[in-house]
PDB file of C-alpha atoms in Angstrom:
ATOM      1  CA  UNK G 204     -76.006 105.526  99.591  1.00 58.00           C
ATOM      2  CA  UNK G 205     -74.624 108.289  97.887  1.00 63.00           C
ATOM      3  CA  UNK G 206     -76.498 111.460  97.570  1.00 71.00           C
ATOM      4  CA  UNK G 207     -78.231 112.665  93.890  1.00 73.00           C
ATOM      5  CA  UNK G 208     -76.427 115.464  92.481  1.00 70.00           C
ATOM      6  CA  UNK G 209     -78.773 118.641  92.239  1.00 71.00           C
ATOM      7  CA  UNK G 210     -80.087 119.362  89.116  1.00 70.00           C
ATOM      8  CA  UNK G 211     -77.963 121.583  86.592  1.00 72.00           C
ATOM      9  CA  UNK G 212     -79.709 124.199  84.829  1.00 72.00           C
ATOM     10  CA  UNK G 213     -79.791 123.520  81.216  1.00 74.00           C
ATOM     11  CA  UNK G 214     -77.134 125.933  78.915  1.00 75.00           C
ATOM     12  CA  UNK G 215     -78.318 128.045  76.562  1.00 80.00           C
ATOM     13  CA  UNK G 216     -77.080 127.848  73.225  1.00 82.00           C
ATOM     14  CA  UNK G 217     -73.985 130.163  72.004  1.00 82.00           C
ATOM     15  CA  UNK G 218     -73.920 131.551  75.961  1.00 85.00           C
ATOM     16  CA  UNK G 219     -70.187 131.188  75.651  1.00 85.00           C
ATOM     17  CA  UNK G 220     -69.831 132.739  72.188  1.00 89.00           C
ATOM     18  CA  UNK G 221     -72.181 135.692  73.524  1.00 89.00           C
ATOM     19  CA  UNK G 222     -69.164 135.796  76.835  1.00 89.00           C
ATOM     20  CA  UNK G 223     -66.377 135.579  74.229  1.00 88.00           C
ATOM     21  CA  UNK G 224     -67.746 138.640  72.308  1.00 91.00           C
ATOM     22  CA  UNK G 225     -68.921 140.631  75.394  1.00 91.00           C
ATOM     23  CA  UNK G 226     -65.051 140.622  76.331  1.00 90.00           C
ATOM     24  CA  UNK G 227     -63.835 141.613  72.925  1.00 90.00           C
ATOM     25  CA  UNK G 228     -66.524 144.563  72.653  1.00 90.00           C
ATOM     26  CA  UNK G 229     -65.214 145.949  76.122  1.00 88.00           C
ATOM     27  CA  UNK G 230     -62.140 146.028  74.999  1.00 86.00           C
ATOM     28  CA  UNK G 231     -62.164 147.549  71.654  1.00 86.00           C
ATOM     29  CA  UNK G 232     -64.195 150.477  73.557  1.00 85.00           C
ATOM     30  CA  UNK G 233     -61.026 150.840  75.591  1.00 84.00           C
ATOM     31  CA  UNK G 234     -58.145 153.166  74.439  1.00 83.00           C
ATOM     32  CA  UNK G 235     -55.273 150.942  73.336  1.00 80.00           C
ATOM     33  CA  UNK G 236     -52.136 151.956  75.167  1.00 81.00           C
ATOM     34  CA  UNK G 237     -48.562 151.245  73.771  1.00 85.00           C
ATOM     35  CA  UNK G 238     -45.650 151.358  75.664  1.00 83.00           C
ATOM     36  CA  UNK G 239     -43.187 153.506  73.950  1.00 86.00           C
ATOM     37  CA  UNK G 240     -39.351 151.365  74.953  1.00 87.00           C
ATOM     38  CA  UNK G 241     -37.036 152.011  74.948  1.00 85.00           C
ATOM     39  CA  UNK G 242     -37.996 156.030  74.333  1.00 88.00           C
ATOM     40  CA  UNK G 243     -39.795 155.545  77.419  1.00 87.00           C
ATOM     41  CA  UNK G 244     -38.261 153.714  79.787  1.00 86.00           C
ATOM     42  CA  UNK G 245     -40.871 151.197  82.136  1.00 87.00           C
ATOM     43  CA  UNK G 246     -41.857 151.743  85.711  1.00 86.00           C
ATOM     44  CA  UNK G 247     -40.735 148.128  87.231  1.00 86.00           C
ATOM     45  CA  UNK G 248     -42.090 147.055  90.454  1.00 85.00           C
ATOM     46  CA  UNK G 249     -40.053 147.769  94.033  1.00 77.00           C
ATOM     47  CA  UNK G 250     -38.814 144.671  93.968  1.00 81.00           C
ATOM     48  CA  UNK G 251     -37.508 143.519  90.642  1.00 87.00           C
ATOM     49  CA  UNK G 252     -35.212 141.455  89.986  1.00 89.00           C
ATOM     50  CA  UNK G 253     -32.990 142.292  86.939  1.00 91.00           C
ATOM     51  CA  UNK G 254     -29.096 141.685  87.465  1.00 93.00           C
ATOM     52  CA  UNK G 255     -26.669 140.862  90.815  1.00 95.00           C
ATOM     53  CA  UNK G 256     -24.524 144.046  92.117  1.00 95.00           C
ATOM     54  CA  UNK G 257     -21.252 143.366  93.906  1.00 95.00           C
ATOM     55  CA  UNK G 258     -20.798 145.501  96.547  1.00 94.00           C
ATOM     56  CA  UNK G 259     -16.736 144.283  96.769  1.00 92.00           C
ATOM     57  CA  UNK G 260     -15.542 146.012  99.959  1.00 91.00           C
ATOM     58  CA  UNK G 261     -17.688 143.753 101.716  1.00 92.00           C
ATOM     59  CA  UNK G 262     -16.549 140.775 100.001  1.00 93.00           C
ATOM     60  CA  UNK G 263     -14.459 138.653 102.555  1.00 92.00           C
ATOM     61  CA  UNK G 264     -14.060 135.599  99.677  1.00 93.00           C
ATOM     62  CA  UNK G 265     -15.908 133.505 102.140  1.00 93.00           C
ATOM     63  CA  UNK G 266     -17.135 131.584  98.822  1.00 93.00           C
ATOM     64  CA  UNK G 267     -20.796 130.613 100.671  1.00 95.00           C
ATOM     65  CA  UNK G 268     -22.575 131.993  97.658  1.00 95.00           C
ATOM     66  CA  UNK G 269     -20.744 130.229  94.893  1.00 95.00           C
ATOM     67  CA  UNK G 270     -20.981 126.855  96.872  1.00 95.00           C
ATOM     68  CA  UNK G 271     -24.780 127.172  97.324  1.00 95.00           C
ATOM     69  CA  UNK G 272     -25.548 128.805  94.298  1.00 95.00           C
ATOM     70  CA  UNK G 273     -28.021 125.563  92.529  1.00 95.00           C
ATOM     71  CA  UNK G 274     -26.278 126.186  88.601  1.00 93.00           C
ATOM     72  CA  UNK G 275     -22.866 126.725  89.850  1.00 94.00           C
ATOM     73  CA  UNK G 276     -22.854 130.352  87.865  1.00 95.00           C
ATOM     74  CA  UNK G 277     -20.699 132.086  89.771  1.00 96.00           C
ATOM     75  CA  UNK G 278     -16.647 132.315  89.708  1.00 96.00           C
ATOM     76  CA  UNK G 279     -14.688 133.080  92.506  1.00 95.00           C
ATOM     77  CA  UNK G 280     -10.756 133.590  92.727  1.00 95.00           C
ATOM     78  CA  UNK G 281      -8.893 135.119  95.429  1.00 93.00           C
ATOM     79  CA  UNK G 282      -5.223 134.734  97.325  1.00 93.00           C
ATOM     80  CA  UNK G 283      -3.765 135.349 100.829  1.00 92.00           C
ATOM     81  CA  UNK G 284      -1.988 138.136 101.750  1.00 90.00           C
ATOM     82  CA  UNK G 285      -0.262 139.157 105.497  1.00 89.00           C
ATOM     83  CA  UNK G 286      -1.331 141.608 107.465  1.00 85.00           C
ATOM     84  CA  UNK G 287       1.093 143.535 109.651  1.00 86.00           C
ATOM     85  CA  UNK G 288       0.170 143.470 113.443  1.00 84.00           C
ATOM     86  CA  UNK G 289      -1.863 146.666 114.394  1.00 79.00           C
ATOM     87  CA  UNK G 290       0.193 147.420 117.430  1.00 81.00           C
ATOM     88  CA  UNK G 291       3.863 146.541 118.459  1.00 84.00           C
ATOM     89  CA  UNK G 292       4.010 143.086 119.547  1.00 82.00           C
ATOM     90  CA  UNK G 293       1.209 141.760 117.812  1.00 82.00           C
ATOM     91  CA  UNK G 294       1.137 138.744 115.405  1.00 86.00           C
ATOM     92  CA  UNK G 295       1.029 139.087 111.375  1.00 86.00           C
ATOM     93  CA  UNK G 296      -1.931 137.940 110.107  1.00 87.00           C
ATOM     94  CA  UNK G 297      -3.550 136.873 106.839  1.00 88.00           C
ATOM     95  CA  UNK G 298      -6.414 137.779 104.579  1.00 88.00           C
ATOM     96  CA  UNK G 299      -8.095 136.770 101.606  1.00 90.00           C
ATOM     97  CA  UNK G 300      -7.968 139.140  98.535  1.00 91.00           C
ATOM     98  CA  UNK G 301     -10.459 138.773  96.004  1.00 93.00           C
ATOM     99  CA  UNK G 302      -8.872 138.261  92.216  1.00 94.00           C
ATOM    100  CA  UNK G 303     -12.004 137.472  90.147  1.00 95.00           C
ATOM    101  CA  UNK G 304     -15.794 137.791  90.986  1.00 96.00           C
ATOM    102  CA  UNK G 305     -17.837 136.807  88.080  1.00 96.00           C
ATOM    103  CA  UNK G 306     -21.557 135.646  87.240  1.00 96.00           C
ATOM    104  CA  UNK G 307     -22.675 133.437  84.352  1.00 95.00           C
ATOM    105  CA  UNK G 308     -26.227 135.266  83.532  1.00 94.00           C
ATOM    106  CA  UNK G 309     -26.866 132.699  81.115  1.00 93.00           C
ATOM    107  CA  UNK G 310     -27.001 129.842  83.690  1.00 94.00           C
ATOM    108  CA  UNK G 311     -28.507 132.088  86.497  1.00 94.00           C
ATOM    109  CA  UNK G 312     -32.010 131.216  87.166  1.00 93.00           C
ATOM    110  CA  UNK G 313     -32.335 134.712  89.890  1.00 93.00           C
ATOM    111  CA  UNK G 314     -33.286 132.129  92.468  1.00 93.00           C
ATOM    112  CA  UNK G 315     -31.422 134.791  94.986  1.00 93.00           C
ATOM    113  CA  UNK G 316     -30.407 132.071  97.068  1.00 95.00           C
ATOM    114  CA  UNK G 317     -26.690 133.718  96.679  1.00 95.00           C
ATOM    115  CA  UNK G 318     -27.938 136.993  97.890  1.00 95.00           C
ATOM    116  CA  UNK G 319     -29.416 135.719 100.780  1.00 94.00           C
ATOM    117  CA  UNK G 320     -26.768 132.967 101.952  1.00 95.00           C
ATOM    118  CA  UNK G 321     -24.081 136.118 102.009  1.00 94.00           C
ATOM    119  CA  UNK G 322     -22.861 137.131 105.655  1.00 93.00           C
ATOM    120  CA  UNK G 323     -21.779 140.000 105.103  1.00 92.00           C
ATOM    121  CA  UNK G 324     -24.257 142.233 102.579  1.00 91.00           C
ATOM    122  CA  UNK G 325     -21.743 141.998  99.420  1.00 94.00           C
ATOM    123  CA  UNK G 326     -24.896 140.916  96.734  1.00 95.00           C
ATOM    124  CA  UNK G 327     -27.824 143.052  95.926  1.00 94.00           C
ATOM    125  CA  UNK G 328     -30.566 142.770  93.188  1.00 94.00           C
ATOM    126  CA  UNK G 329     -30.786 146.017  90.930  1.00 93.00           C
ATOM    127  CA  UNK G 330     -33.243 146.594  88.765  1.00 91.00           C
ATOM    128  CA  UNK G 331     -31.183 146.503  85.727  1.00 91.00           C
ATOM    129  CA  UNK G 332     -32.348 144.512  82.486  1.00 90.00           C
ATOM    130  CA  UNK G 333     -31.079 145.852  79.442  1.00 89.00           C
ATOM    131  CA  UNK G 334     -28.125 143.577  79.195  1.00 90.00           C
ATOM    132  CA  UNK G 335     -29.092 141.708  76.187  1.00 89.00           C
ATOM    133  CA  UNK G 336     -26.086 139.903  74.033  1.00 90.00           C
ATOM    134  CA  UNK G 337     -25.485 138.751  70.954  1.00 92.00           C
ATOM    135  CA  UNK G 338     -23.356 135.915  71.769  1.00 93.00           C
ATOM    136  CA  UNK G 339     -23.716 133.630  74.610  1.00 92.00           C
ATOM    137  CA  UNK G 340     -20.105 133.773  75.753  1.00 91.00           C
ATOM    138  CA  UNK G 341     -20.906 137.626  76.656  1.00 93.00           C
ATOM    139  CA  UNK G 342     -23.245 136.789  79.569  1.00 94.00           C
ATOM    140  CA  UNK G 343     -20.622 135.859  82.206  1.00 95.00           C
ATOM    141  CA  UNK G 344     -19.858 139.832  83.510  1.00 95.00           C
ATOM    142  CA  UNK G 345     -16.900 140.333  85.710  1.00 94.00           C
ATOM    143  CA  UNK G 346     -16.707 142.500  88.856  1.00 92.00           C
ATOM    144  CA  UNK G 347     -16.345 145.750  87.424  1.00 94.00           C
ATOM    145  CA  UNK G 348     -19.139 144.863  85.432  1.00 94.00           C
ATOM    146  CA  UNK G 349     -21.143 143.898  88.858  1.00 95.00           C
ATOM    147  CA  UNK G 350     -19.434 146.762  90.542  1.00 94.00           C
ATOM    148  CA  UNK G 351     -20.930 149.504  88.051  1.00 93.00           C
ATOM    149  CA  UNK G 352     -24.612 147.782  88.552  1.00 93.00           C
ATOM    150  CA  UNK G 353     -24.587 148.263  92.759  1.00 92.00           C
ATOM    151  CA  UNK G 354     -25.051 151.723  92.083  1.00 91.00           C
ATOM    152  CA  UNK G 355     -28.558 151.704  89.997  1.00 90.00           C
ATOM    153  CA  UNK G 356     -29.647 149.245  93.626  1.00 91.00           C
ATOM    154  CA  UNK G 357     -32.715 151.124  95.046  1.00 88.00           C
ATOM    155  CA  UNK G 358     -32.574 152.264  98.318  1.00 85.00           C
ATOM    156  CA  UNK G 359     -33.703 149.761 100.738  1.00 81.00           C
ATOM    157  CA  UNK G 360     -37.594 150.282 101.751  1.00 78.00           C
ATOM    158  CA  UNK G 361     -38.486 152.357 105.095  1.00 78.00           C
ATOM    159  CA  UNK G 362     -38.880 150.468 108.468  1.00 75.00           C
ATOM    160  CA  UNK G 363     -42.999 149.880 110.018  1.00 81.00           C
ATOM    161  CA  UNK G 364     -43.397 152.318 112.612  1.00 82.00           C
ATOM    162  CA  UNK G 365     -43.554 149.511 115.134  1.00 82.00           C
ATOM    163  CA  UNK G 366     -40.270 148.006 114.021  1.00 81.00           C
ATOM    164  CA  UNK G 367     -37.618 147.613 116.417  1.00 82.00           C
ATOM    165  CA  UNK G 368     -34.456 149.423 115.327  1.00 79.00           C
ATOM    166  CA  UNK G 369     -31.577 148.325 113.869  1.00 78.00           C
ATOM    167  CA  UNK G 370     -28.649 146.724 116.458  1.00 82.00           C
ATOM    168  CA  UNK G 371     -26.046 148.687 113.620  1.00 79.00           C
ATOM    169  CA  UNK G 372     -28.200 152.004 114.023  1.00 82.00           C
ATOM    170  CA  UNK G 373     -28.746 151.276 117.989  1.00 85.00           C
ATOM    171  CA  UNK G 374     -25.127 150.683 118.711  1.00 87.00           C
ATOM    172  CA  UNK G 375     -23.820 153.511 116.651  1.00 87.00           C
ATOM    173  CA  UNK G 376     -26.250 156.028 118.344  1.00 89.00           C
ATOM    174  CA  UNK G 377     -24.758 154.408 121.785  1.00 89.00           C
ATOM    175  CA  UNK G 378     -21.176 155.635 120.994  1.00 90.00           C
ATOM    176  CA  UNK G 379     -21.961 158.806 119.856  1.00 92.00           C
ATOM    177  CA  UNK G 380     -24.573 159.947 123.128  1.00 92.00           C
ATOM    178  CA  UNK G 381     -21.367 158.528 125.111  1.00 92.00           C
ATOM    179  CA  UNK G 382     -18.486 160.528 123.194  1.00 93.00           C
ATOM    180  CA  UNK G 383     -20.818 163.497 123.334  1.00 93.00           C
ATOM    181  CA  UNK G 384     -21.561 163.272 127.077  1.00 93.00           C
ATOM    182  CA  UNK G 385     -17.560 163.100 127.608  1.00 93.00           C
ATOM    183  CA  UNK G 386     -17.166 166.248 125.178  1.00 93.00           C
ATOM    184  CA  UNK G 387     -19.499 168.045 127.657  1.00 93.00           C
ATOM    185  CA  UNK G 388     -17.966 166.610 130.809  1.00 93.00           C
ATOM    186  CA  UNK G 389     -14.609 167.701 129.664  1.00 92.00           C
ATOM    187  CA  UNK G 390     -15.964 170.915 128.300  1.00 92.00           C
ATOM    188  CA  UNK G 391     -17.442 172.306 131.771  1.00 91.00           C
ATOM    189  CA  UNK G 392     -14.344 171.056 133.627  1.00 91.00           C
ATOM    190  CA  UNK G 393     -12.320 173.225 131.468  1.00 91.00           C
ATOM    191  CA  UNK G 394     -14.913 176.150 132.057  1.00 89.00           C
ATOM    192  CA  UNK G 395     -14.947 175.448 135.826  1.00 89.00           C
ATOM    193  CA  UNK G 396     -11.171 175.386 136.300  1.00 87.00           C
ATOM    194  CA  UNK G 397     -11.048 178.838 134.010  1.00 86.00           C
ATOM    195  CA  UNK G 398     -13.964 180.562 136.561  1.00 84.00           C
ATOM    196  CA  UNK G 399     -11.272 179.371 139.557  1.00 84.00           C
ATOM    197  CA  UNK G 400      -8.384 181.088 138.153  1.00 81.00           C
ATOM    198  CA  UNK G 401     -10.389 183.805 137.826  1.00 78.00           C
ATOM    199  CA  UNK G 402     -11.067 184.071 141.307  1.00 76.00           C
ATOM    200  CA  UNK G 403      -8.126 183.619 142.811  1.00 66.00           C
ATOM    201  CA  UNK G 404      -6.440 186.976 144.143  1.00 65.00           C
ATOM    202  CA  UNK G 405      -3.519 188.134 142.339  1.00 61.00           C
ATOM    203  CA  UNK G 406      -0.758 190.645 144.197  1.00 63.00           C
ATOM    204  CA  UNK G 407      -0.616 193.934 142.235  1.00 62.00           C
ATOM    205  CA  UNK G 408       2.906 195.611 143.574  1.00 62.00           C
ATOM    206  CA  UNK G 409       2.713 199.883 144.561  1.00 64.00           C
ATOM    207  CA  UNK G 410       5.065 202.772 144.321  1.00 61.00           C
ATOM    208  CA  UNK G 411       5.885 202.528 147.613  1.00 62.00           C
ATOM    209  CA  UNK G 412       7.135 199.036 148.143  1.00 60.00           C
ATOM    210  CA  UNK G 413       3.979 197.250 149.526  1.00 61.00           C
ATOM    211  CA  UNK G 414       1.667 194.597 147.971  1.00 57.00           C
ATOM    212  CA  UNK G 415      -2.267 194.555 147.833  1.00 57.00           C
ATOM    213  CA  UNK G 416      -4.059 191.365 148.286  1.00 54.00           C
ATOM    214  CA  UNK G 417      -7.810 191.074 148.539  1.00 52.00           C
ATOM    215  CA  UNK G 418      -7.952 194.649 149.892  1.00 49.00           C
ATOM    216  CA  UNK G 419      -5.488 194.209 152.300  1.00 50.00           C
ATOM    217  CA  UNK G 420      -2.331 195.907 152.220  1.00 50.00           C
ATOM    218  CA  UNK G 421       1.249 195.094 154.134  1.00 51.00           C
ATOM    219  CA  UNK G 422       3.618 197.880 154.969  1.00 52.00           C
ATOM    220  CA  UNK G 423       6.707 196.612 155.394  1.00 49.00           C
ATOM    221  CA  UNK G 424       7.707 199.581 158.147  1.00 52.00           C
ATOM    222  CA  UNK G 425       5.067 198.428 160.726  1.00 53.00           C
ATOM    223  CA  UNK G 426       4.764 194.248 159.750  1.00 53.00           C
ATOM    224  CA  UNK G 427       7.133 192.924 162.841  1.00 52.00           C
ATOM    225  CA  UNK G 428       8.151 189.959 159.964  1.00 55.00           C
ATOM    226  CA  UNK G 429       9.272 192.423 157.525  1.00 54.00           C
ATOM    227  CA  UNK G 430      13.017 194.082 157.814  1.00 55.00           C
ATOM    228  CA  UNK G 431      12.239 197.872 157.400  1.00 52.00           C
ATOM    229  CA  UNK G 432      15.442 198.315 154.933  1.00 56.00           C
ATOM    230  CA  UNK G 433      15.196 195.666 152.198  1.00 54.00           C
ATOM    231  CA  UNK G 434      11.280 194.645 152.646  1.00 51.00           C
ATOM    232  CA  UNK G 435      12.104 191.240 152.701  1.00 54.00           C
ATOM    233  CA  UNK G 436      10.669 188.195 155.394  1.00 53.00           C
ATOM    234  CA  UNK G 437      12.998 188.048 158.328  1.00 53.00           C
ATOM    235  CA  UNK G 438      13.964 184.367 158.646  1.00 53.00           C
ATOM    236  CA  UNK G 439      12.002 182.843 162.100  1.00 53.00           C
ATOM    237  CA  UNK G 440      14.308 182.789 165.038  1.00 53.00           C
ATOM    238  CA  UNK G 441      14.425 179.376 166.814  1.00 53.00           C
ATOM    239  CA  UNK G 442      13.254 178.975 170.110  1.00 53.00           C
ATOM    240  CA  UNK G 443      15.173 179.269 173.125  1.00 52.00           C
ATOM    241  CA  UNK G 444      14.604 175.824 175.162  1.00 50.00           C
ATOM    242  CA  UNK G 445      15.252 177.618 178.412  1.00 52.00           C
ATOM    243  CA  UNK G 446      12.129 179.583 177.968  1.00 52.00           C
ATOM    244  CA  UNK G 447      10.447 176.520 178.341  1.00 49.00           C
ATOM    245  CA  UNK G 448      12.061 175.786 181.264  1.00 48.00           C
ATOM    246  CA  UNK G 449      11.481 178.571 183.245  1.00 42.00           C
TER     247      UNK G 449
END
């Protein structure tokens, strides 16, 4: 058995009209604000979605944004060109050059699905909206067009403080601590082997024929090695192999 419904309290008569004018007495208490455009120019939120920049070096032509795109607005042509090989012996290879990047605004819907789908960070949204035509035919904007609209694309929002860094950032930082360590390795081999050459002894020659070395000094008169005249090393004699014998 179903249960009564509790009893409603009865309405008073003209309690919505009283609502109705309530609302309309609040606000014409309320300073009426006019937003001067296009002399002053509207603050639009972070994330708004106006037109589609083309960043083109990133462009490889891989076409995954014009073949999920749901109202087929975008035009893509490209051709192949060959590469030479980067190092002797290497194979030619080939690439795609992009010819033609355009976007129908009149059939875009800003679903974004094209921004997202792209590998390799070619598509942003920028907050750009005045691009009101007269004629229909006008909406389709090539890639300069695109091109000159990456650069009014806001800079992209900070990280949490908990995030985990980026793998771009991480390996990039990676490379640099390891070229740096090498630049100091190098650098204090460099100052070690200078500090040995300094210590090494160098022979400083005197008036009198004889040759200073670490405070020592040879006189060619008295060293039995020496010939007296010249100054010069007497060659060793070789040994006599009767001495042994005796």
């Amino acid at each position: 058995m179903a249960e009564p419904l509790p009893p409603t309290r009865p309405r008073i008569p003209g309690s919505g009209l009283a609502k109705g004018l309530a609302v309309t007495l609040r606000t014409m208490t309320k300073k009426t604000v006019t937003a001067q455009y296009p002399d002053a120019q509207p603050e639009l939120p972070p994330r708004s979605r106006g037109v589609i920049g083309l960043f083109e070096e990133n462009c490889t032509v891989c076409m995954l944004c014009a073949r999920e795109c749901p109202d087929w607005c975008i035009y893509i042509d490209s051709h192949k060109e060959t590469v030479p090989p980067a190092a002797p012996g290497g194979r030619e290879r080939s690439r795609n050059v992009l010819d033609r990047f355009a976007i129908d605004f009149s059939l875009c819907m800003y679903c974004g699905i094209c921004i997202e789908v792209c590998p390799f960070d070619a598509l942003f949204w920028s907050p750009e909206f005045e691009y009101a035509e007269t004629d229909i035919h006008e909406l389709t904007h090539e890639r300069d067009k695109l091109r000159e609209w990456m650069w009014t694309v806001p800079a992209p929002p900070a990280l949490d403080p908990g995030a985990e860094e980026p793998k771009e950032l991480a390996a990039a930082r990676k490379t640099a601590d390891k070229l740096a360590a090498e630049a100091a390795t190098a650098a204090e081999a460099a100052e070690l082997a200078a500090q040995t050459a300094e210590q090494v002894p160098q022979p400083e020659p005197r008036a009198d024929g004889t040759t200073t070395t670490t405070g020592t000094t040879t006189d060619p008169t008295t060293d039995p090695t020496t010939d007296p005249t010249t100054g010069t090393p007497e060659p060793s004699k070789p040994s006599d192999p009767q001495d042994g014998a005796s």
